[in-house]
PDB file of C-alpha atoms in Angstrom:
ATOM      1  CA  MET A   5      24.172  10.775  17.432  1.00 45.00           C
ATOM      2  CA  THR A   6      22.016  10.961  14.308  1.00 53.00           C
ATOM      3  CA  HIS A   7      23.717  12.804  11.470  1.00 76.00           C
ATOM      4  CA  GLU A   8      22.012  15.863  10.125  1.00 88.00           C
ATOM      5  CA  ILE A   9      22.112  16.632   6.427  1.00 90.00           C
ATOM      6  CA  ASP A  10      24.569  19.217   5.150  1.00 92.00           C
ATOM      7  CA  ILE A  11      23.655  20.203   1.602  1.00 91.00           C
ATOM      8  CA  ASP A  12      26.912  22.046   1.021  1.00 92.00           C
ATOM      9  CA  LYS A  13      28.904  18.945   1.956  1.00 91.00           C
ATOM     10  CA  ILE A  14      26.701  16.585  -0.090  1.00 88.00           C
ATOM     11  CA  VAL A  15      26.898  18.745  -3.212  1.00 89.00           C
ATOM     12  CA  ARG A  16      30.663  19.162  -2.970  1.00 90.00           C
ATOM     13  CA  GLU A  17      31.280  15.458  -2.397  1.00 89.00           C
ATOM     14  CA  ARG A  18      29.219  14.538  -5.455  1.00 83.00           C
ATOM     15  CA  ALA A  19      30.849  17.257  -7.564  1.00 85.00           C
ATOM     16  CA  GLY A  20      34.341  15.896  -6.938  1.00 86.00           C
ATOM     17  CA  LYS A  21      37.040  17.998  -8.614  1.00 86.00           C
ATOM     18  CA  ARG A  22      34.422  20.491  -9.787  1.00 88.00           C
ATOM     19  CA  ALA A  23      33.440  21.366  -6.209  1.00 87.00           C
ATOM     20  CA  ARG A  24      35.703  24.422  -6.213  1.00 87.00           C
ATOM     21  CA  LEU A  25      33.577  25.927  -8.976  1.00 88.00           C
ATOM     22  CA  ILE A  26      30.416  25.884  -6.843  1.00 91.00           C
ATOM     23  CA  PRO A  27      29.853  29.165  -4.948  1.00 92.00           C
ATOM     24  CA  LYS A  28      28.880  28.996  -1.291  1.00 93.00           C
ATOM     25  CA  TRP A  29      25.830  31.184  -1.885  1.00 94.00           C
ATOM     26  CA  LEU A  30      24.409  28.590  -4.273  1.00 93.00           C
ATOM     27  CA  THR A  31      24.526  25.733  -1.766  1.00 93.00           C
ATOM     28  CA  ALA A  32      23.128  28.069   0.917  1.00 94.00           C
ATOM     29  CA  LEU A  33      20.209  28.860  -1.396  1.00 93.00           C
ATOM     30  CA  LEU A  34      19.688  25.166  -2.083  1.00 92.00           C
ATOM     31  CA  ALA A  35      19.650  24.474   1.674  1.00 94.00           C
ATOM     32  CA  ARG A  36      16.791  26.963   2.055  1.00 94.00           C
ATOM     33  CA  VAL A  37      14.909  25.569  -0.937  1.00 91.00           C
ATOM     34  CA  ILE A  38      14.935  22.041   0.492  1.00 91.00           C
ATOM     35  CA  HIS A  39      14.161  23.253   4.041  1.00 94.00           C
ATOM     36  CA  GLN A  40      17.346  21.811   5.507  1.00 95.00           C
ATOM     37  CA  ASP A  41      16.641  23.182   9.002  1.00 95.00           C
ATOM     38  CA  PHE A  42      13.130  21.681   9.026  1.00 95.00           C
ATOM     39  CA  ILE A  43      14.455  18.292   7.924  1.00 94.00           C
ATOM     40  CA  ASN A  44      17.275  18.361  10.472  1.00 95.00           C
ATOM     41  CA  GLY A  45      14.750  19.170  13.201  1.00 95.00           C
ATOM     42  CA  PHE A  46      13.234  15.764  12.548  1.00 95.00           C
ATOM     43  CA  LEU A  47      16.549  13.946  12.101  1.00 94.00           C
ATOM     44  CA  ARG A  48      17.697  15.125  15.528  1.00 94.00           C
ATOM     45  CA  GLN A  49      14.901  13.051  17.079  1.00 95.00           C
ATOM     46  CA  GLY A  50      16.888   9.945  16.157  1.00 94.00           C
ATOM     47  CA  TYR A  51      14.232   7.641  14.703  1.00 96.00           C
ATOM     48  CA  VAL A  52      15.457   4.660  12.686  1.00 95.00           C
ATOM     49  CA  GLY A  53      13.863   2.259  10.203  1.00 96.00           C
ATOM     50  CA  VAL A  54      10.081   1.904  10.273  1.00 97.00           C
ATOM     51  CA  ASP A  55       9.897   4.310  13.223  1.00 97.00           C
ATOM     52  CA  PHE A  56      11.601   6.900  10.999  1.00 96.00           C
ATOM     53  CA  CYS A  57       8.825   6.449   8.431  1.00 96.00           C
ATOM     54  CA  LYS A  58       5.951   6.468  10.914  1.00 96.00           C
ATOM     55  CA  HIS A  59       7.111   9.495  12.877  1.00 97.00           C
ATOM     56  CA  GLY A  60       8.162  11.221   9.662  1.00 95.00           C
ATOM     57  CA  VAL A  61       4.559  11.195   8.475  1.00 96.00           C
ATOM     58  CA  ASP A  62       3.481  12.549  11.862  1.00 96.00           C
ATOM     59  CA  TYR A  63       6.143  15.277  11.740  1.00 96.00           C
ATOM     60  CA  LEU A  64       4.921  16.383   8.331  1.00 94.00           C
ATOM     61  CA  GLY A  65       1.353  16.525   9.603  1.00 94.00           C
ATOM     62  CA  ALA A  66      -0.003  14.464   6.705  1.00 95.00           C
ATOM     63  CA  ILE A  67      -3.233  12.526   7.260  1.00 96.00           C
ATOM     64  CA  ILE A  68      -3.204   9.025   5.763  1.00 97.00           C
ATOM     65  CA  HIS A  69      -6.237   6.872   4.956  1.00 97.00           C
ATOM     66  CA  VAL A  70      -5.478   3.212   4.212  1.00 98.00           C
ATOM     67  CA  GLU A  71      -7.829   0.958   2.263  1.00 98.00           C
ATOM     68  CA  GLY A  72      -7.264  -2.756   1.667  1.00 97.00           C
ATOM     69  CA  ARG A  73      -5.003  -3.708   4.570  1.00 97.00           C
ATOM     70  CA  GLU A  74      -6.620  -7.151   4.392  1.00 97.00           C
ATOM     71  CA  ASN A  75      -4.859  -7.644   1.051  1.00 97.00           C
ATOM     72  CA  LEU A  76      -1.433  -7.674   2.698  1.00 97.00           C
ATOM     73  CA  PRO A  77      -0.408 -11.370   2.588  1.00 96.00           C
ATOM     74  CA  ALA A  78      -0.080 -12.937   6.017  1.00 92.00           C
ATOM     75  CA  ASP A  79       1.017 -16.442   5.047  1.00 91.00           C
ATOM     76  CA  GLY A  80       4.773 -15.895   5.037  1.00 91.00           C
ATOM     77  CA  ARG A  81       5.275 -15.490   1.288  1.00 94.00           C
ATOM     78  CA  LEU A  82       7.614 -12.757   0.141  1.00 96.00           C
ATOM     79  CA  CYS A  83       6.159 -10.088  -2.113  1.00 98.00           C
ATOM     80  CA  THR A  84       7.080  -7.162  -4.300  1.00 98.00           C
ATOM     81  CA  PHE A  85       4.991  -4.075  -3.486  1.00 98.00           C
ATOM     82  CA  VAL A  86       4.744  -1.696  -6.438  1.00 98.00           C
ATOM     83  CA  SER A  87       3.140   1.721  -6.327  1.00 98.00           C
ATOM     84  CA  ASN A  88       2.623   4.807  -8.392  1.00 98.00           C
ATOM     85  CA  HIS A  89       4.780   7.712  -7.255  1.00 96.00           C
ATOM     86  CA  PRO A  90       2.678  10.895  -7.211  1.00 96.00           C
ATOM     87  CA  LEU A  91       4.497  12.874  -4.524  1.00 95.00           C
ATOM     88  CA  GLY A  92       8.146  11.847  -4.519  1.00 90.00           C
ATOM     89  CA  ALA A  93       8.630  11.855  -0.729  1.00 89.00           C
ATOM     90  CA  ILE A  94       5.577  11.366   1.493  1.00 94.00           C
ATOM     91  CA  ASP A  95       4.397   8.401  -0.568  1.00 95.00           C
ATOM     92  CA  GLY A  96       7.729   6.679   0.045  1.00 93.00           C
ATOM     93  CA  VAL A  97       7.854   7.073   3.823  1.00 94.00           C
ATOM     94  CA  THR A  98       4.143   6.272   4.110  1.00 96.00           C
ATOM     95  CA  LEU A  99       4.530   2.905   2.396  1.00 97.00           C
ATOM     96  CA  GLY A 100       7.599   2.187   4.510  1.00 96.00           C
ATOM     97  CA  TRP A 101       5.488   2.768   7.613  1.00 97.00           C
ATOM     98  CA  ILE A 102       2.406   0.782   6.505  1.00 97.00           C
ATOM     99  CA  ILE A 103       4.204  -2.202   4.999  1.00 97.00           C
ATOM    100  CA  GLY A 104       7.158  -2.145   7.380  1.00 97.00           C
ATOM    101  CA  GLU A 105       4.938  -2.115  10.464  1.00 97.00           C
ATOM    102  CA  HIS A 106       2.878  -5.025   9.080  1.00 97.00           C
ATOM    103  CA  TYR A 107       5.978  -7.125   8.412  1.00 97.00           C
ATOM    104  CA  ASP A 108       7.994  -6.207  11.488  1.00 96.00           C
ATOM    105  CA  GLY A 109      10.521  -4.154   9.579  1.00 96.00           C
ATOM    106  CA  LYS A 110      11.409  -6.851   7.035  1.00 96.00           C
ATOM    107  CA  ILE A 111      11.325  -4.522   4.049  1.00 97.00           C
ATOM    108  CA  LYS A 112      13.766  -3.012   1.587  1.00 96.00           C
ATOM    109  CA  TYR A 113      13.369  -0.053  -0.739  1.00 92.00           C
ATOM    110  CA  LEU A 114      15.215   0.309  -4.020  1.00 87.00           C
ATOM    111  CA  VAL A 115      15.967   4.042  -3.912  1.00 82.00           C
ATOM    112  CA  ASN A 116      18.082   6.849  -5.308  1.00 78.00           C
ATOM    113  CA  ASP A 117      21.410   6.747  -3.483  1.00 77.00           C
ATOM    114  CA  LEU A 118      20.927  10.350  -2.314  1.00 77.00           C
ATOM    115  CA  LEU A 119      18.471   9.057   0.297  1.00 80.00           C
ATOM    116  CA  MET A 120      21.334   7.275   2.047  1.00 81.00           C
ATOM    117  CA  ASN A 121      22.151  10.692   3.511  1.00 80.00           C
ATOM    118  CA  LEU A 122      19.072  10.216   5.713  1.00 88.00           C
ATOM    119  CA  GLU A 123      20.714   8.019   8.323  1.00 88.00           C
ATOM    120  CA  GLY A 124      17.456   6.917   9.939  1.00 92.00           C
ATOM    121  CA  LEU A 125      16.033   5.710   6.625  1.00 92.00           C
ATOM    122  CA  ALA A 126      19.224   4.116   5.329  1.00 89.00           C
ATOM    123  CA  PRO A 127      18.770   0.684   7.029  1.00 92.00           C
ATOM    124  CA  LEU A 128      15.656   0.112   4.896  1.00 94.00           C
ATOM    125  CA  CYS A 129      17.264   1.235   1.650  1.00 91.00           C
ATOM    126  CA  VAL A 130      19.226  -0.347  -1.155  1.00 89.00           C
ATOM    127  CA  PRO A 131      21.024   2.559  -2.867  1.00 82.00           C
ATOM    128  CA  ILE A 132      20.739   2.588  -6.636  1.00 74.00           C
ATOM    129  CA  ASN A 133      22.911   4.796  -8.814  1.00 65.00           C
ATOM    130  CA  LYS A 134      22.981   3.886 -12.500  1.00 52.00           C
ATOM    131  CA  MET A 135      25.579   6.548 -13.225  1.00 50.00           C
ATOM    132  CA  GLY A 136      29.307   6.718 -12.627  1.00 51.00           C
ATOM    133  CA  SER A 137      31.381   4.182 -10.720  1.00 52.00           C
ATOM    134  CA  GLN A 138      28.374   2.607  -8.972  1.00 54.00           C
ATOM    135  CA  ALA A 139      26.729   1.581 -12.245  1.00 55.00           C
ATOM    136  CA  ARG A 140      28.573  -1.749 -12.327  1.00 61.00           C
ATOM    137  CA  SER A 141      27.128  -2.812  -8.973  1.00 69.00           C
ATOM    138  CA  PHE A 142      23.538  -1.937  -9.953  1.00 71.00           C
ATOM    139  CA  PRO A 143      22.510  -5.402 -11.291  1.00 81.00           C
ATOM    140  CA  ALA A 144      24.030  -7.201  -8.295  1.00 86.00           C
ATOM    141  CA  LEU A 145      22.293  -4.914  -5.816  1.00 85.00           C
ATOM    142  CA  VAL A 146      18.898  -5.500  -7.446  1.00 88.00           C
ATOM    143  CA  GLU A 147      19.463  -9.250  -7.614  1.00 92.00           C
ATOM    144  CA  GLY A 148      20.569  -9.407  -3.993  1.00 92.00           C
ATOM    145  CA  THR A 149      17.523  -7.470  -2.841  1.00 93.00           C
ATOM    146  CA  PHE A 150      15.061  -9.805  -4.554  1.00 95.00           C
ATOM    147  CA  ALA A 151      16.973 -12.853  -3.298  1.00 95.00           C
ATOM    148  CA  SER A 152      16.777 -11.609   0.321  1.00 95.00           C
ATOM    149  CA  ASP A 153      14.219 -12.555   2.980  1.00 95.00           C
ATOM    150  CA  CYS A 154      12.720  -9.058   2.952  1.00 96.00           C
ATOM    151  CA  HIS A 155       9.674  -7.727   1.167  1.00 97.00           C
ATOM    152  CA  VAL A 156      10.594  -5.306  -1.606  1.00 97.00           C
ATOM    153  CA  ILE A 157       9.006  -1.887  -2.112  1.00 97.00           C
ATOM    154  CA  MET A 158       9.413  -0.245  -5.508  1.00 95.00           C
ATOM    155  CA  PHE A 159       8.276   2.773  -7.461  1.00 95.00           C
ATOM    156  CA  PRO A 160       8.869   1.338 -10.945  1.00 95.00           C
ATOM    157  CA  ALA A 161       8.486   4.707 -12.688  1.00 94.00           C
ATOM    158  CA  GLY A 162      11.712   5.899 -11.057  1.00 89.00           C
ATOM    159  CA  LEU A 163      10.552   9.519 -11.143  1.00 90.00           C
ATOM    160  CA  CYS A 164       7.432  10.928  -9.533  1.00 93.00           C
ATOM    161  CA  SER A 165       4.295  11.375 -11.626  1.00 96.00           C
ATOM    162  CA  ARG A 166       3.868  14.006 -14.304  1.00 95.00           C
ATOM    163  CA  ARG A 167       0.858  15.877 -15.647  1.00 95.00           C
ATOM    164  CA  ARG A 168      -0.122  14.637 -19.095  1.00 93.00           C
ATOM    165  CA  ALA A 169      -1.547  16.643 -21.983  1.00 90.00           C
ATOM    166  CA  ASP A 170      -5.092  15.683 -21.001  1.00 92.00           C
ATOM    167  CA  GLY A 171      -4.566  17.086 -17.499  1.00 91.00           C
ATOM    168  CA  THR A 172      -4.372  13.747 -15.674  1.00 93.00           C
ATOM    169  CA  ILE A 173      -1.547  12.989 -13.247  1.00 95.00           C
ATOM    170  CA  ARG A 174       0.179   9.698 -14.046  1.00 96.00           C
ATOM    171  CA  ASP A 175       3.535   7.945 -13.764  1.00 97.00           C
ATOM    172  CA  LEU A 176       5.870   7.613 -16.684  1.00 95.00           C
ATOM    173  CA  PRO A 177       5.872   4.040 -18.129  1.00 96.00           C
ATOM    174  CA  TRP A 178       7.052   1.577 -15.506  1.00 97.00           C
ATOM    175  CA  ASN A 179      10.389  -0.187 -15.750  1.00 94.00           C
ATOM    176  CA  LYS A 180      10.110  -3.937 -16.361  1.00 95.00           C
ATOM    177  CA  ALA A 181      12.727  -5.029 -13.793  1.00 93.00           C
ATOM    178  CA  PHE A 182      10.184  -5.769 -11.043  1.00 95.00           C
ATOM    179  CA  ILE A 183       8.409  -8.258 -13.309  1.00 97.00           C
ATOM    180  CA  ALA A 184      11.494 -10.252 -14.259  1.00 96.00           C
ATOM    181  CA  LYS A 185      12.917 -10.334 -10.725  1.00 96.00           C
ATOM    182  CA  SER A 186       9.602 -11.163  -9.067  1.00 97.00           C
ATOM    183  CA  VAL A 187       9.069 -14.112 -11.404  1.00 97.00           C
ATOM    184  CA  LYS A 188      12.634 -15.345 -10.964  1.00 97.00           C
ATOM    185  CA  HIS A 189      12.342 -15.270  -7.173  1.00 97.00           C
ATOM    186  CA  GLN A 190       8.678 -16.339  -7.103  1.00 97.00           C
ATOM    187  CA  ARG A 191       7.384 -13.223  -5.402  1.00 98.00           C
ATOM    188  CA  ASP A 192       3.744 -12.259  -5.823  1.00 98.00           C
ATOM    189  CA  ILE A 193       3.247  -8.633  -6.819  1.00 98.00           C
ATOM    190  CA  VAL A 194       0.997  -6.415  -4.696  1.00 98.00           C
ATOM    191  CA  PRO A 195      -0.291  -3.322  -6.544  1.00 98.00           C
ATOM    192  CA  ILE A 196      -0.721  -0.134  -4.539  1.00 98.00           C
ATOM    193  CA  ARG A 197      -2.229   3.179  -5.536  1.00 98.00           C
ATOM    194  CA  PHE A 198      -1.246   6.288  -3.628  1.00 98.00           C
ATOM    195  CA  VAL A 199      -3.835   9.009  -4.193  1.00 97.00           C
ATOM    196  CA  GLY A 200      -2.376  12.505  -4.127  1.00 95.00           C
ATOM    197  CA  GLN A 201      -0.643  15.088  -6.268  1.00 95.00           C
ATOM    198  CA  ASN A 202       1.925  17.855  -6.143  1.00 95.00           C
ATOM    199  CA  SER A 203       1.362  21.544  -6.869  1.00 95.00           C
ATOM    200  CA  ASN A 204       0.761  23.083 -10.278  1.00 95.00           C
ATOM    201  CA  ARG A 205       4.157  24.774  -9.901  1.00 95.00           C
ATOM    202  CA  PHE A 206       5.888  21.400  -9.732  1.00 95.00           C
ATOM    203  CA  TYR A 207       4.212  20.069 -12.872  1.00 96.00           C
ATOM    204  CA  SER A 208       4.920  23.288 -14.770  1.00 95.00           C
ATOM    205  CA  VAL A 209       8.630  23.173 -13.935  1.00 94.00           C
ATOM    206  CA  ALA A 210       8.778  19.476 -14.853  1.00 94.00           C
ATOM    207  CA  ARG A 211       7.075  20.160 -18.183  1.00 94.00           C
ATOM    208  CA  TRP A 212       9.426  23.000 -19.123  1.00 94.00           C
ATOM    209  CA  CYS A 213      12.463  20.932 -18.183  1.00 93.00           C
ATOM    210  CA  GLU A 214      11.264  18.249 -20.583  1.00 92.00           C
ATOM    211  CA  ARG A 215      10.463  20.710 -23.368  1.00 92.00           C
ATOM    212  CA  LEU A 216      13.812  22.491 -23.101  1.00 93.00           C
ATOM    213  CA  HIS A 217      15.769  19.238 -22.554  1.00 91.00           C
ATOM    214  CA  LEU A 218      17.046  20.485 -19.205  1.00 90.00           C
ATOM    215  CA  PRO A 219      18.067  18.373 -16.178  1.00 88.00           C
ATOM    216  CA  ASN A 220      15.253  17.332 -13.841  1.00 88.00           C
ATOM    217  CA  PHE A 221      15.242  20.565 -11.807  1.00 88.00           C
ATOM    218  CA  ALA A 222      11.705  19.751 -10.644  1.00 91.00           C
ATOM    219  CA  MET A 223      13.294  17.233  -8.272  1.00 90.00           C
ATOM    220  CA  LEU A 224      14.686  20.156  -6.252  1.00 89.00           C
ATOM    221  CA  LEU A 225      11.124  21.228  -5.484  1.00 93.00           C
ATOM    222  CA  LEU A 226      10.114  17.929  -3.892  1.00 93.00           C
ATOM    223  CA  PRO A 227      11.262  18.800  -0.342  1.00 92.00           C
ATOM    224  CA  ASP A 228       9.231  22.009  -0.563  1.00 94.00           C
ATOM    225  CA  GLU A 229       6.222  20.028  -1.803  1.00 94.00           C
ATOM    226  CA  MET A 230       6.679  17.794   1.234  1.00 92.00           C
ATOM    227  CA  TYR A 231       7.036  20.792   3.560  1.00 92.00           C
ATOM    228  CA  ARG A 232       3.759  22.267   2.297  1.00 90.00           C
ATOM    229  CA  SER A 233       1.806  19.031   2.862  1.00 88.00           C
ATOM    230  CA  HIS A 234       0.865  19.772   6.488  1.00 88.00           C
ATOM    231  CA  GLY A 235      -2.753  18.809   7.034  1.00 90.00           C
ATOM    232  CA  ALA A 236      -3.114  17.226   3.584  1.00 94.00           C
ATOM    233  CA  HIS A 237      -5.179  14.048   3.253  1.00 96.00           C
ATOM    234  CA  TYR A 238      -3.837  11.121   1.214  1.00 97.00           C
ATOM    235  CA  THR A 239      -5.307   7.700   0.501  1.00 98.00           C
ATOM    236  CA  VAL A 240      -3.376   4.446   0.092  1.00 98.00           C
ATOM    237  CA  ARG A 241      -5.259   1.685  -1.749  1.00 98.00           C
ATOM    238  CA  ILE A 242      -3.771  -1.785  -1.475  1.00 98.00           C
ATOM    239  CA  GLY A 243      -4.874  -4.227  -4.164  1.00 98.00           C
ATOM    240  CA  LYS A 244      -5.049  -7.998  -4.084  1.00 97.00           C
ATOM    241  CA  PRO A 245      -1.767  -9.842  -4.724  1.00 98.00           C
ATOM    242  CA  LEU A 246      -1.054 -10.857  -8.306  1.00 98.00           C
ATOM    243  CA  PRO A 247       0.467 -14.381  -8.345  1.00 97.00           C
ATOM    244  CA  TRP A 248       3.920 -14.477  -9.908  1.00 98.00           C
ATOM    245  CA  GLN A 249       2.694 -17.232 -12.239  1.00 97.00           C
ATOM    246  CA  THR A 250       0.470 -14.613 -13.906  1.00 98.00           C
ATOM    247  CA  PHE A 251       3.450 -13.130 -15.686  1.00 98.00           C
ATOM    248  CA  ASP A 252       4.051 -15.817 -18.278  1.00 97.00           C
ATOM    249  CA  ALA A 253       5.489 -15.743 -21.800  1.00 95.00           C
ATOM    250  CA  SER A 254       2.218 -14.515 -23.329  1.00 97.00           C
ATOM    251  CA  ARG A 255       3.569 -10.963 -22.940  1.00 97.00           C
ATOM    252  CA  LYS A 256       6.998  -9.409 -22.730  1.00 97.00           C
ATOM    253  CA  PRO A 257       8.126  -8.196 -19.275  1.00 97.00           C
ATOM    254  CA  ALA A 258       7.779  -4.563 -20.399  1.00 97.00           C
ATOM    255  CA  GLU A 259       4.181  -5.262 -21.481  1.00 98.00           C
ATOM    256  CA  TRP A 260       3.408  -6.936 -18.165  1.00 98.00           C
ATOM    257  CA  ALA A 261       4.874  -3.916 -16.348  1.00 98.00           C
ATOM    258  CA  LEU A 262       2.463  -1.590 -18.149  1.00 98.00           C
ATOM    259  CA  TRP A 263      -0.373  -4.027 -17.449  1.00 98.00           C
ATOM    260  CA  VAL A 264       0.345  -3.875 -13.704  1.00 98.00           C
ATOM    261  CA  GLN A 265       0.605  -0.089 -13.917  1.00 98.00           C
ATOM    262  CA  ASP A 266      -2.875   0.025 -15.422  1.00 98.00           C
ATOM    263  CA  ARG A 267      -4.179  -2.237 -12.633  1.00 97.00           C
ATOM    264  CA  VAL A 268      -2.814   0.219 -10.067  1.00 98.00           C
ATOM    265  CA  TYR A 269      -4.699   3.136 -11.597  1.00 97.00           C
ATOM    266  CA  GLU A 270      -7.873   1.048 -11.674  1.00 97.00           C
ATOM    267  CA  LEU A 271      -7.861   0.612  -7.890  1.00 96.00           C
ATOM    268  CA  ARG A 272     -10.919   2.438  -6.558  1.00 84.00           C
TER     269      ARG A 272
END
């Protein structure tokens, strides 16, 4: 039987000894905010892996347009697929469906360990938690993923996109890890642009959290953003692979990461 999510249980397990300080009404409110019943309605259908991603998009009612499928390598080479992260949820499951279906499920995400609570998605995920006791295993998990025989899907920004001062929606600067690991394991990098954005409410909350140096409370709004996406149209643009030999010593890995990020936003 597929496990449903229980926000009260998840919060209390992560809180540890402090769990007794958390009132029941607060976790009940959080369950409503993230639409726990709606999510569990899908989880009860029991989809796993790429099927979870494909039917998840259908369940949400999102309409996906894919451009550049011909750029997905078909010669057996392993690749690192890197994308901007405008939505924080639908973009992830959409890429899992598109890329996973093309490569017969041979994909792995590097994801926040919270997503391991979604049992149907978990087989595709490598849980990353840079905090607490799991921090020591972080480098080994990343290394093992890139050394595997699966294609790797990453959102190098880590967080979903933010609205900048000029009004444009863009990722934070990308982490350099995908450059170093792709070169080490001779994986070409495939840039992907996901065209879409969250609500003005989301960007306002994110901005105030940054200004007031508060935790990333905007993350709590992402399930609601996902819930409200019914009937929305999104476009996925897949660019041509960038050979791993491109990323030589002429630039530092962090500079190459920003260079690839710029290439993603240039995909038209």
